[in-house]
Amino acid sequence: MSKNKIRLEICGVECVISSDDSEEYIRTIGAEVSRSINAMRKQNERLSVTAAAVFAALNYCDDCRKAQAAAEEAKQRLTLRKAEMEAEINAEISKR
């Protein structure tokens, strides 16, 4: 699969992204990043684009880690529930 090269402008910074993902997807992600940085700058007008980008990156990393932890917790609950159900089925089979 060939990589797509997409030119984006995020908060006045032009960059070229090379990705296997679709151009539409990359543009959507770029727009989300731009909105996040602009929201940071609206909260504190003295923030530079660079500082706002750092805060936005920290927020995204925090969200990602929390989502990974929640997914892992859900996976563990499902694994436990599966084991409980298997034990119940085995107990029922043993009764017969």
JSON list of C-alpha atoms in Angstrom, two decimals:
[
{"chain": "A", "resi": 1, "resn": "MET", "atom": "CA", "xyz": [0.00, 0.00, 0.00]},
{"chain": "A", "resi": 2, "resn": "SER", "atom": "CA", "xyz": [1.39, 3.39, -0.93]},
{"chain": "A", "resi": 3, "resn": "LYS", "atom": "CA", "xyz": [1.54, 6.18, 1.59]},
{"chain": "A", "resi": 4, "resn": "ASN", "atom": "CA", "xyz": [-0.62, 9.26, 1.18]},
{"chain": "A", "resi": 5, "resn": "LYS", "atom": "CA", "xyz": [1.14, 12.60, 1.53]},
{"chain": "A", "resi": 6, "resn": "ILE", "atom": "CA", "xyz": [-1.16, 15.24, 2.94]},
{"chain": "A", "resi": 7, "resn": "ARG", "atom": "CA", "xyz": [-0.25, 18.89, 3.42]},
{"chain": "A", "resi": 8, "resn": "LEU", "atom": "CA", "xyz": [-1.86, 20.36, 6.54]},
{"chain": "A", "resi": 9, "resn": "GLU", "atom": "CA", "xyz": [-1.81, 23.75, 8.19]},
{"chain": "A", "resi": 10, "resn": "ILE", "atom": "CA", "xyz": [-2.33, 23.61, 11.93]},
{"chain": "A", "resi": 11, "resn": "CYS", "atom": "CA", "xyz": [-2.41, 26.95, 13.73]},
{"chain": "A", "resi": 12, "resn": "GLY", "atom": "CA", "xyz": [-0.28, 28.57, 11.06]},
{"chain": "A", "resi": 13, "resn": "VAL", "atom": "CA", "xyz": [2.26, 25.74, 10.95]},
{"chain": "A", "resi": 14, "resn": "GLU", "atom": "CA", "xyz": [2.41, 23.94, 7.63]},
{"chain": "A", "resi": 15, "resn": "CYS", "atom": "CA", "xyz": [3.38, 20.29, 7.65]},
{"chain": "A", "resi": 16, "resn": "VAL", "atom": "CA", "xyz": [3.28, 17.30, 5.33]},
{"chain": "A", "resi": 17, "resn": "ILE", "atom": "CA", "xyz": [2.01, 14.05, 6.77]},
{"chain": "A", "resi": 18, "resn": "SER", "atom": "CA", "xyz": [2.87, 10.73, 5.17]},
{"chain": "A", "resi": 19, "resn": "SER", "atom": "CA", "xyz": [0.38, 8.04, 6.18]},
{"chain": "A", "resi": 20, "resn": "ASP", "atom": "CA", "xyz": [-1.36, 4.86, 5.13]},
{"chain": "A", "resi": 21, "resn": "ASP", "atom": "CA", "xyz": [-4.57, 6.42, 6.42]},
{"chain": "A", "resi": 22, "resn": "SER", "atom": "CA", "xyz": [-6.97, 8.23, 4.12]},
{"chain": "A", "resi": 23, "resn": "GLU", "atom": "CA", "xyz": [-6.58, 11.92, 3.40]},
{"chain": "A", "resi": 24, "resn": "GLU", "atom": "CA", "xyz": [-10.01, 12.55, 4.93]},
{"chain": "A", "resi": 25, "resn": "TYR", "atom": "CA", "xyz": [-8.98, 10.85, 8.17]},
{"chain": "A", "resi": 26, "resn": "ILE", "atom": "CA", "xyz": [-5.69, 12.79, 8.41]},
{"chain": "A", "resi": 27, "resn": "ARG", "atom": "CA", "xyz": [-7.49, 16.08, 7.72]},
{"chain": "A", "resi": 28, "resn": "THR", "atom": "CA", "xyz": [-10.04, 15.24, 10.43]},
{"chain": "A", "resi": 29, "resn": "ILE", "atom": "CA", "xyz": [-7.26, 14.54, 12.93]},
{"chain": "A", "resi": 30, "resn": "GLY", "atom": "CA", "xyz": [-5.45, 17.74, 11.90]},
{"chain": "A", "resi": 31, "resn": "ALA", "atom": "CA", "xyz": [-8.64, 19.77, 12.41]},
{"chain": "A", "resi": 32, "resn": "GLU", "atom": "CA", "xyz": [-9.12, 18.23, 15.86]},
{"chain": "A", "resi": 33, "resn": "VAL", "atom": "CA", "xyz": [-5.55, 19.11, 16.86]},
{"chain": "A", "resi": 34, "resn": "SER", "atom": "CA", "xyz": [-6.00, 22.64, 15.56]},
{"chain": "A", "resi": 35, "resn": "ARG", "atom": "CA", "xyz": [-9.25, 23.05, 17.54]},
{"chain": "A", "resi": 36, "resn": "SER", "atom": "CA", "xyz": [-7.55, 21.77, 20.69]},
{"chain": "A", "resi": 37, "resn": "ILE", "atom": "CA", "xyz": [-4.62, 24.17, 20.36]},
{"chain": "A", "resi": 38, "resn": "ASN", "atom": "CA", "xyz": [-6.92, 27.10, 19.60]},
{"chain": "A", "resi": 39, "resn": "ALA", "atom": "CA", "xyz": [-9.07, 26.24, 22.63]},
{"chain": "A", "resi": 40, "resn": "MET", "atom": "CA", "xyz": [-5.95, 26.31, 24.82]},
{"chain": "A", "resi": 41, "resn": "ARG", "atom": "CA", "xyz": [-5.00, 29.70, 23.44]},
{"chain": "A", "resi": 42, "resn": "LYS", "atom": "CA", "xyz": [-8.52, 31.05, 24.05]},
{"chain": "A", "resi": 43, "resn": "GLN", "atom": "CA", "xyz": [-8.27, 29.99, 27.70]},
{"chain": "A", "resi": 44, "resn": "ASN", "atom": "CA", "xyz": [-4.94, 31.79, 28.04]},
{"chain": "A", "resi": 45, "resn": "GLU", "atom": "CA", "xyz": [-4.21, 34.33, 25.32]},
{"chain": "A", "resi": 46, "resn": "ARG", "atom": "CA", "xyz": [-0.58, 34.63, 26.46]},
{"chain": "A", "resi": 47, "resn": "LEU", "atom": "CA", "xyz": [0.18, 31.05, 25.45]},
{"chain": "A", "resi": 48, "resn": "SER", "atom": "CA", "xyz": [2.30, 30.64, 22.35]},
{"chain": "A", "resi": 49, "resn": "VAL", "atom": "CA", "xyz": [1.24, 28.12, 19.72]},
{"chain": "A", "resi": 50, "resn": "THR", "atom": "CA", "xyz": [4.11, 25.92, 20.89]},
{"chain": "A", "resi": 51, "resn": "ALA", "atom": "CA", "xyz": [3.07, 25.98, 24.55]},
{"chain": "A", "resi": 52, "resn": "ALA", "atom": "CA", "xyz": [-0.57, 25.37, 23.60]},
{"chain": "A", "resi": 53, "resn": "ALA", "atom": "CA", "xyz": [0.55, 22.44, 21.42]},
{"chain": "A", "resi": 54, "resn": "VAL", "atom": "CA", "xyz": [2.48, 20.96, 24.35]},
{"chain": "A", "resi": 55, "resn": "PHE", "atom": "CA", "xyz": [-0.58, 21.24, 26.62]},
{"chain": "A", "resi": 56, "resn": "ALA", "atom": "CA", "xyz": [-2.79, 19.75, 23.91]},
{"chain": "A", "resi": 57, "resn": "ALA", "atom": "CA", "xyz": [-0.33, 16.85, 23.51]},
{"chain": "A", "resi": 58, "resn": "LEU", "atom": "CA", "xyz": [-0.32, 16.29, 27.28]},
{"chain": "A", "resi": 59, "resn": "ASN", "atom": "CA", "xyz": [-4.13, 16.21, 27.28]},
{"chain": "A", "resi": 60, "resn": "TYR", "atom": "CA", "xyz": [-4.24, 13.74, 24.39]},
{"chain": "A", "resi": 61, "resn": "CYS", "atom": "CA", "xyz": [-1.66, 11.47, 26.05]},
{"chain": "A", "resi": 62, "resn": "ASP", "atom": "CA", "xyz": [-3.58, 11.62, 29.32]},
{"chain": "A", "resi": 63, "resn": "ASP", "atom": "CA", "xyz": [-6.85, 10.75, 27.53]},
{"chain": "A", "resi": 64, "resn": "CYS", "atom": "CA", "xyz": [-5.12, 7.90, 25.68]},
{"chain": "A", "resi": 65, "resn": "ARG", "atom": "CA", "xyz": [-3.65, 6.37, 28.85]},
{"chain": "A", "resi": 66, "resn": "LYS", "atom": "CA", "xyz": [-6.96, 6.63, 30.67]},
{"chain": "A", "resi": 67, "resn": "ALA", "atom": "CA", "xyz": [-8.76, 5.01, 27.73]},
{"chain": "A", "resi": 68, "resn": "GLN", "atom": "CA", "xyz": [-6.16, 2.21, 27.64]},
{"chain": "A", "resi": 69, "resn": "ALA", "atom": "CA", "xyz": [-6.56, 1.64, 31.39]},
{"chain": "A", "resi": 70, "resn": "ALA", "atom": "CA", "xyz": [-10.36, 1.55, 31.04]},
{"chain": "A", "resi": 71, "resn": "ALA", "atom": "CA", "xyz": [-10.10, -0.91, 28.14]},
{"chain": "A", "resi": 72, "resn": "GLU", "atom": "CA", "xyz": [-7.73, -3.14, 30.13]},
{"chain": "A", "resi": 73, "resn": "GLU", "atom": "CA", "xyz": [-10.07, -3.03, 33.13]},
{"chain": "A", "resi": 74, "resn": "ALA", "atom": "CA", "xyz": [-13.04, -3.97, 30.92]},
{"chain": "A", "resi": 75, "resn": "LYS", "atom": "CA", "xyz": [-11.01, -6.82, 29.40]},
{"chain": "A", "resi": 76, "resn": "GLN", "atom": "CA", "xyz": [-10.15, -8.12, 32.87]},
{"chain": "A", "resi": 77, "resn": "ARG", "atom": "CA", "xyz": [-13.82, -7.95, 33.93]},
{"chain": "A", "resi": 78, "resn": "LEU", "atom": "CA", "xyz": [-14.84, -9.87, 30.80]},
{"chain": "A", "resi": 79, "resn": "THR", "atom": "CA", "xyz": [-12.15, -12.49, 31.43]},
{"chain": "A", "resi": 80, "resn": "LEU", "atom": "CA", "xyz": [-13.33, -12.91, 35.01]},
{"chain": "A", "resi": 81, "resn": "ARG", "atom": "CA", "xyz": [-16.98, -13.10, 33.93]},
{"chain": "A", "resi": 82, "resn": "LYS", "atom": "CA", "xyz": [-16.09, -15.68, 31.28]},
{"chain": "A", "resi": 83, "resn": "ALA", "atom": "CA", "xyz": [-14.33, -17.83, 33.90]},
{"chain": "A", "resi": 84, "resn": "GLU", "atom": "CA", "xyz": [-17.35, -17.52, 36.21]},
{"chain": "A", "resi": 85, "resn": "MET", "atom": "CA", "xyz": [-19.72, -18.56, 33.42]},
{"chain": "A", "resi": 86, "resn": "GLU", "atom": "CA", "xyz": [-17.51, -21.51, 32.47]},
{"chain": "A", "resi": 87, "resn": "ALA", "atom": "CA", "xyz": [-17.48, -22.61, 36.11]},
{"chain": "A", "resi": 88, "resn": "GLU", "atom": "CA", "xyz": [-21.27, -22.34, 36.26]},
{"chain": "A", "resi": 89, "resn": "ILE", "atom": "CA", "xyz": [-21.65, -24.37, 33.05]},
{"chain": "A", "resi": 90, "resn": "ASN", "atom": "CA", "xyz": [-19.21, -27.03, 34.29]},
{"chain": "A", "resi": 91, "resn": "ALA", "atom": "CA", "xyz": [-21.06, -27.23, 37.63]},
{"chain": "A", "resi": 92, "resn": "GLU", "atom": "CA", "xyz": [-24.37, -27.64, 35.79]},
{"chain": "A", "resi": 93, "resn": "ILE", "atom": "CA", "xyz": [-22.91, -30.35, 33.55]},
{"chain": "A", "resi": 94, "resn": "SER", "atom": "CA", "xyz": [-21.51, -32.17, 36.60]},
{"chain": "A", "resi": 95, "resn": "LYS", "atom": "CA", "xyz": [-25.00, -32.29, 38.15]},
{"chain": "A", "resi": 96, "resn": "ARG", "atom": "CA", "xyz": [-26.37, -34.24, 35.18]}
]
